[in-house]
Amino acid sequence: MTAAEPLIIVVSGPGGVGKGTIVTALVERDPKLWLSRSWTTRVQRAGESSAAYVFTDRAAFEARIDAGGFLEWTEFLGNYYGTPNPEIADGRDVVLEIEVDGARQVKALQPQAILIFVLPPSRDEQERRLRGRGDADHKVAERLQKAELEEPIGRELADYIVVNDDLERTIDEMIEILHRCRSGGAST
Ligand code: 5GP
């Protein structure tokens, strides 16, 4: 019997839902996971780690698009975001934390990818989390509006929908989903 193909786990969901915190905790808990680092043309936020993304400019991003260097990419609220073609030799399962257009592209390319769509417990909580990142009011409004558009698409694409009402509980639920997928279980 050959070793199982690495899983591709796509974690998507509206801004402010806590995806970044969730995927960071997931890879800390599960050493069989490998977190992809995206490229973006967005400027680094105050207090944001310089390792959060490969921060780049439009010319370099477009050159990489032309060279076929992205598994998927999109333009989100005026900036490019993209997943470099994954290069992992050690058989770890790949985690992508991306928005819904990218999730749709990955599903089209790799139908076996598992899409977990994360929702906030409420719009109020989502807004509170977005404001907590220090974004300007108009940026928060823009992201909330975008979230309204993304939610029905994400629900439609999702293999699993998880409500991030409590971080620890959410991570436990996602670990359980991973174990089910690794043992060949179907989504519910
Ligand atoms: P943020 O600016 O808040 O870091 O990210 C904005 C949105 O882009 C989030 O929904 C985030 O998940 C998504 N995103 C981050 N990296 C990528 C990527 O490589 N591809 C796509 N399609 N979306 C991404």
mmCIF file of C-alpha atoms and ligand atoms in Angstrom:
data_model
loop_
_atom_site.group_PDB
_atom_site.id
_atom_site.type_symbol
_atom_site.label_atom_id
_atom_site.label_comp_id
_atom_site.label_asym_id
_atom_site.label_seq_id
_atom_site.Cartn_x
_atom_site.Cartn_y
_atom_site.Cartn_z
ATOM 1 C CA MET A 1 0.000 0.000 0.000
ATOM 2 C CA THR A 2 1.336 3.473 -0.883
ATOM 3 C CA ALA A 3 1.357 6.326 1.615
ATOM 4 C CA ALA A 4 -1.779 8.478 1.551
ATOM 5 C CA GLU A 5 -1.563 11.667 -0.522
ATOM 6 C CA PRO A 6 -1.167 14.736 1.698
ATOM 7 C CA LEU A 7 -4.490 16.383 2.499
ATOM 8 C CA ILE A 8 -5.155 19.947 1.395
ATOM 9 C CA ILE A 9 -7.106 21.713 4.107
ATOM 10 C CA VAL A 10 -8.543 25.069 3.112
ATOM 11 C CA VAL A 11 -9.614 27.277 5.994
ATOM 12 C CA SER A 12 -11.784 30.110 4.781
ATOM 13 C CA GLY A 13 -14.240 32.534 6.311
ATOM 14 C CA PRO A 14 -15.001 36.214 6.595
ATOM 15 C CA GLY A 15 -12.491 38.747 7.937
ATOM 16 C CA GLY A 16 -12.428 39.028 11.714
ATOM 17 C CA VAL A 17 -13.529 35.446 12.268
ATOM 18 C CA GLY A 18 -10.183 34.406 13.745
ATOM 19 C CA LYS A 19 -8.841 32.244 10.876
ATOM 20 C CA GLY A 20 -5.243 33.336 11.448
ATOM 21 C CA THR A 21 -5.334 32.475 15.147
ATOM 22 C CA ILE A 22 -7.038 29.164 14.407
ATOM 23 C CA VAL A 23 -4.559 27.963 11.771
ATOM 24 C CA THR A 24 -1.572 29.019 13.889
ATOM 25 C CA ALA A 25 -2.953 27.004 16.805
ATOM 26 C CA LEU A 26 -3.742 24.047 14.540
ATOM 27 C CA VAL A 27 -0.194 23.726 13.214
ATOM 28 C CA GLU A 28 1.176 24.072 16.757
ATOM 29 C CA ARG A 29 -1.080 21.248 17.939
ATOM 30 C CA ASP A 30 -0.531 18.964 14.954
ATOM 31 C CA PRO A 31 3.034 18.530 13.645
ATOM 32 C CA LYS A 32 1.686 16.699 10.572
ATOM 33 C CA LEU A 33 0.349 20.036 9.299
ATOM 34 C CA TRP A 34 2.261 22.493 7.121
ATOM 35 C CA LEU A 35 0.955 26.067 6.905
ATOM 36 C CA SER A 36 1.354 27.762 3.537
ATOM 37 C CA ARG A 37 2.578 31.352 3.619
ATOM 38 C CA SER A 38 0.748 33.582 1.154
ATOM 39 C CA TRP A 39 2.028 36.507 -0.832
ATOM 40 C CA THR A 40 0.203 39.821 -0.596
ATOM 41 C CA THR A 41 0.526 43.371 -1.856
ATOM 42 C CA ARG A 42 -1.296 44.650 1.265
ATOM 43 C CA VAL A 43 0.893 46.733 3.550
ATOM 44 C CA GLN A 44 1.907 45.139 6.837
ATOM 45 C CA ARG A 45 -0.387 46.191 9.714
ATOM 46 C CA ALA A 46 1.063 47.823 12.808
ATOM 47 C CA GLY A 47 1.943 44.973 15.159
ATOM 48 C CA GLU A 48 1.565 42.306 12.488
ATOM 49 C CA SER A 49 4.400 39.796 12.191
ATOM 50 C CA SER A 50 6.597 40.218 9.119
ATOM 51 C CA ALA A 51 6.285 36.438 8.723
ATOM 52 C CA ALA A 52 2.482 36.633 8.368
ATOM 53 C CA TYR A 53 2.866 36.972 4.606
ATOM 54 C CA VAL A 54 5.486 37.491 1.969
ATOM 55 C CA PHE A 55 4.801 41.228 1.637
ATOM 56 C CA THR A 56 5.538 42.281 -1.902
ATOM 57 C CA ASP A 57 4.621 44.840 -4.580
ATOM 58 C CA ARG A 58 2.284 44.561 -7.544
ATOM 59 C CA ALA A 59 5.088 44.191 -10.107
ATOM 60 C CA ALA A 60 6.678 41.242 -8.285
ATOM 61 C CA PHE A 61 3.275 39.655 -7.693
ATOM 62 C CA GLU A 62 2.307 40.009 -11.357
ATOM 63 C CA ALA A 63 5.661 38.570 -12.442
ATOM 64 C CA ARG A 64 4.948 35.506 -10.293
ATOM 65 C CA ILE A 65 1.442 35.178 -11.805
ATOM 66 C CA ASP A 66 2.990 35.266 -15.288
ATOM 67 C CA ALA A 67 5.531 32.634 -14.288
ATOM 68 C CA GLY A 68 2.699 30.306 -13.146
ATOM 69 C CA GLY A 69 3.979 30.462 -9.580
ATOM 70 C CA PHE A 70 0.642 30.491 -7.755
ATOM 71 C CA LEU A 71 -1.709 27.633 -6.941
ATOM 72 C CA GLU A 72 -4.408 30.317 -6.714
ATOM 73 C CA TRP A 73 -4.534 34.075 -6.421
ATOM 74 C CA THR A 74 -7.155 36.787 -6.224
ATOM 75 C CA GLU A 75 -7.670 40.476 -5.738
ATOM 76 C CA PHE A 76 -9.348 41.232 -2.416
ATOM 77 C CA LEU A 77 -10.345 44.805 -1.530
ATOM 78 C CA GLY A 78 -7.727 46.272 -3.857
ATOM 79 C CA ASN A 79 -4.782 44.012 -2.997
ATOM 80 C CA TYR A 80 -3.440 40.814 -4.478
ATOM 81 C CA TYR A 81 -3.282 37.675 -2.323
ATOM 82 C CA GLY A 82 -1.936 34.351 -3.560
ATOM 83 C CA THR A 83 -0.806 30.889 -2.520
ATOM 84 C CA PRO A 84 2.608 29.977 -3.960
ATOM 85 C CA ASN A 85 2.692 26.500 -5.472
ATOM 86 C CA PRO A 86 3.298 24.323 -2.411
ATOM 87 C CA GLU A 87 6.686 22.623 -2.266
ATOM 88 C CA ILE A 88 6.595 20.168 0.571
ATOM 89 C CA ALA A 89 8.614 17.058 0.347
ATOM 90 C CA ASP A 90 7.886 15.502 3.703
ATOM 91 C CA GLY A 91 4.290 14.386 3.199
ATOM 92 C CA ARG A 92 2.760 16.782 5.701
ATOM 93 C CA ASP A 93 -0.837 17.901 5.141
ATOM 94 C CA VAL A 94 -1.129 21.395 3.711
ATOM 95 C CA VAL A 95 -3.181 24.146 5.355
ATOM 96 C CA LEU A 96 -4.250 27.186 3.331
ATOM 97 C CA GLU A 97 -5.882 30.160 5.038
ATOM 98 C CA ILE A 98 -7.561 32.013 2.163
ATOM 99 C CA GLU A 99 -10.734 33.879 1.168
ATOM 100 C CA VAL A 100 -13.612 32.297 -0.754
ATOM 101 C CA ASP A 101 -12.550 33.078 -4.321
ATOM 102 C CA GLY A 102 -9.241 31.324 -3.676
ATOM 103 C CA ALA A 103 -11.069 28.463 -1.962
ATOM 104 C CA ARG A 104 -13.248 28.062 -5.059
ATOM 105 C CA GLN A 105 -10.136 27.928 -7.276
ATOM 106 C CA VAL A 106 -8.452 25.313 -5.087
ATOM 107 C CA LYS A 107 -11.619 23.183 -5.057
ATOM 108 C CA ALA A 108 -11.776 23.384 -8.866
ATOM 109 C CA LEU A 109 -8.130 22.325 -9.208
ATOM 110 C CA GLN A 110 -8.079 19.794 -6.374
ATOM 111 C CA PRO A 111 -11.609 18.512 -5.737
ATOM 112 C CA GLN A 112 -10.350 16.339 -2.875
ATOM 113 C CA ALA A 113 -9.325 19.466 -0.918
ATOM 114 C CA ILE A 114 -11.256 19.842 2.328
ATOM 115 C CA LEU A 115 -12.869 23.216 2.824
ATOM 116 C CA ILE A 116 -13.621 24.283 6.366
ATOM 117 C CA PHE A 117 -15.606 27.507 6.423
ATOM 118 C CA VAL A 118 -15.384 29.368 9.717
ATOM 119 C CA LEU A 119 -18.175 31.692 10.811
ATOM 120 C CA PRO A 120 -18.256 34.262 13.612
ATOM 121 C CA PRO A 121 -20.780 33.699 16.399
ATOM 122 C CA SER A 122 -22.423 37.017 15.420
ATOM 123 C CA ARG A 123 -21.873 40.088 13.256
ATOM 124 C CA ASP A 124 -21.351 42.164 16.405
ATOM 125 C CA GLU A 125 -18.559 39.889 17.573
ATOM 126 C CA GLN A 126 -16.985 39.911 14.115
ATOM 127 C CA GLU A 127 -17.049 43.728 14.073
ATOM 128 C CA ARG A 128 -15.506 43.827 17.542
ATOM 129 C CA ARG A 129 -12.671 41.545 16.384
ATOM 130 C CA LEU A 130 -12.095 43.588 13.213
ATOM 131 C CA ARG A 131 -11.921 46.809 15.256
ATOM 132 C CA GLY A 132 -9.526 45.105 17.666
ATOM 133 C CA ARG A 133 -6.982 44.795 14.837
ATOM 134 C CA GLY A 134 -6.780 48.592 14.678
ATOM 135 C CA ASP A 135 -8.182 48.967 11.146
ATOM 136 C CA ALA A 136 -9.691 52.370 10.277
ATOM 137 C CA ASP A 137 -13.525 52.654 10.405
ATOM 138 C CA HIS A 138 -13.913 52.653 6.628
ATOM 139 C CA LYS A 139 -11.747 49.522 6.360
ATOM 140 C CA VAL A 140 -13.868 47.764 8.978
ATOM 141 C CA ALA A 141 -17.062 48.737 7.107
ATOM 142 C CA GLU A 142 -15.575 47.514 3.828
ATOM 143 C CA ARG A 143 -14.595 44.163 5.325
ATOM 144 C CA LEU A 144 -18.012 43.677 6.961
ATOM 145 C CA GLN A 145 -19.688 44.349 3.634
ATOM 146 C CA LYS A 146 -17.344 41.915 1.901
ATOM 147 C CA ALA A 147 -18.109 39.314 4.591
ATOM 148 C CA GLU A 148 -21.847 39.549 3.770
ATOM 149 C CA LEU A 149 -21.015 38.678 0.152
ATOM 150 C CA GLU A 150 -18.576 35.899 1.037
ATOM 151 C CA GLU A 151 -20.769 34.026 3.504
ATOM 152 C CA PRO A 152 -23.304 32.436 1.111
ATOM 153 C CA ILE A 153 -20.495 31.437 -1.304
ATOM 154 C CA GLY A 154 -18.468 29.910 1.517
ATOM 155 C CA ARG A 155 -21.457 27.999 2.887
ATOM 156 C CA GLU A 156 -22.113 26.575 -0.564
ATOM 157 C CA LEU A 157 -18.488 25.473 -1.102
ATOM 158 C CA ALA A 158 -17.852 24.176 2.393
ATOM 159 C CA ASP A 159 -17.341 20.569 3.382
ATOM 160 C CA TYR A 160 -17.550 21.623 7.018
ATOM 161 C CA ILE A 161 -18.908 24.754 8.682
ATOM 162 C CA VAL A 162 -17.475 25.659 12.070
ATOM 163 C CA VAL A 163 -18.662 28.524 14.289
ATOM 164 C CA ASN A 164 -15.761 30.130 16.140
ATOM 165 C CA ASP A 165 -17.615 30.854 19.374
ATOM 166 C CA ASP A 166 -14.741 29.720 21.576
ATOM 167 C CA LEU A 167 -11.182 29.328 20.278
ATOM 168 C CA GLU A 168 -10.258 26.137 22.159
ATOM 169 C CA ARG A 169 -13.536 24.429 21.292
ATOM 170 C CA THR A 170 -13.172 25.468 17.630
ATOM 171 C CA ILE A 171 -9.635 24.066 17.433
ATOM 172 C CA ASP A 172 -10.788 20.799 19.040
ATOM 173 C CA GLU A 173 -13.566 20.551 16.467
ATOM 174 C CA MET A 174 -11.135 21.151 13.615
ATOM 175 C CA ILE A 175 -8.660 18.559 14.926
ATOM 176 C CA GLU A 176 -11.535 16.099 15.064
ATOM 177 C CA ILE A 177 -12.429 16.918 11.440
ATOM 178 C CA LEU A 178 -8.797 16.349 10.423
ATOM 179 C CA HIS A 179 -8.666 12.975 12.144
ATOM 180 C CA ARG A 180 -11.905 11.978 10.413
ATOM 181 C CA CYS A 181 -10.509 13.043 7.005
ATOM 182 C CA ARG A 182 -7.218 11.216 7.579
ATOM 183 C CA SER A 183 -9.091 8.036 8.340
ATOM 184 C CA GLY A 184 -11.065 8.483 5.114
ATOM 185 C CA GLY A 185 -14.301 9.700 6.744
ATOM 186 C CA ALA A 186 -16.844 11.722 4.791
ATOM 187 C CA SER A 187 -18.113 15.195 5.686
ATOM 188 C CA THR A 188 -21.477 15.636 7.386
HETATM 189 P P1 5GP B 1 -5.973 40.086 5.491
HETATM 190 O O1 5GP B 1 -5.717 41.351 4.730
HETATM 191 O O2 5GP B 1 -7.046 40.275 6.534
HETATM 192 O O3 5GP B 1 -4.719 39.468 6.036
HETATM 193 O O4 5GP B 1 -6.564 39.028 4.463
HETATM 194 C C1 5GP B 1 -7.692 39.328 3.680
HETATM 195 C C2 5GP B 1 -8.297 38.047 3.166
HETATM 196 O O5 5GP B 1 -7.410 37.416 2.251
HETATM 197 C C3 5GP B 1 -8.562 37.032 4.269
HETATM 198 O O6 5GP B 1 -9.842 36.456 4.040
HETATM 199 C C4 5GP B 1 -7.469 35.998 4.076
HETATM 200 O O7 5GP B 1 -7.867 34.704 4.482
HETATM 201 C C5 5GP B 1 -7.316 36.058 2.575
HETATM 202 N N1 5GP B 1 -6.047 35.508 2.092
HETATM 203 C C6 5GP B 1 -4.840 35.461 2.714
HETATM 204 N N2 5GP B 1 -3.935 34.859 1.935
HETATM 205 C C7 5GP B 1 -4.578 34.502 0.799
HETATM 206 C C8 5GP B 1 -4.176 33.810 -0.386
HETATM 207 O O8 5GP B 1 -3.042 33.386 -0.567
HETATM 208 N N3 5GP B 1 -5.123 33.638 -1.342
HETATM 209 C C9 5GP B 1 -6.404 34.067 -1.194
HETATM 210 N N4 5GP B 1 -7.259 33.813 -2.176
HETATM 211 N N5 5GP B 1 -6.812 34.708 -0.089
HETATM 212 C C10 5GP B 1 -5.916 34.918 0.893
#
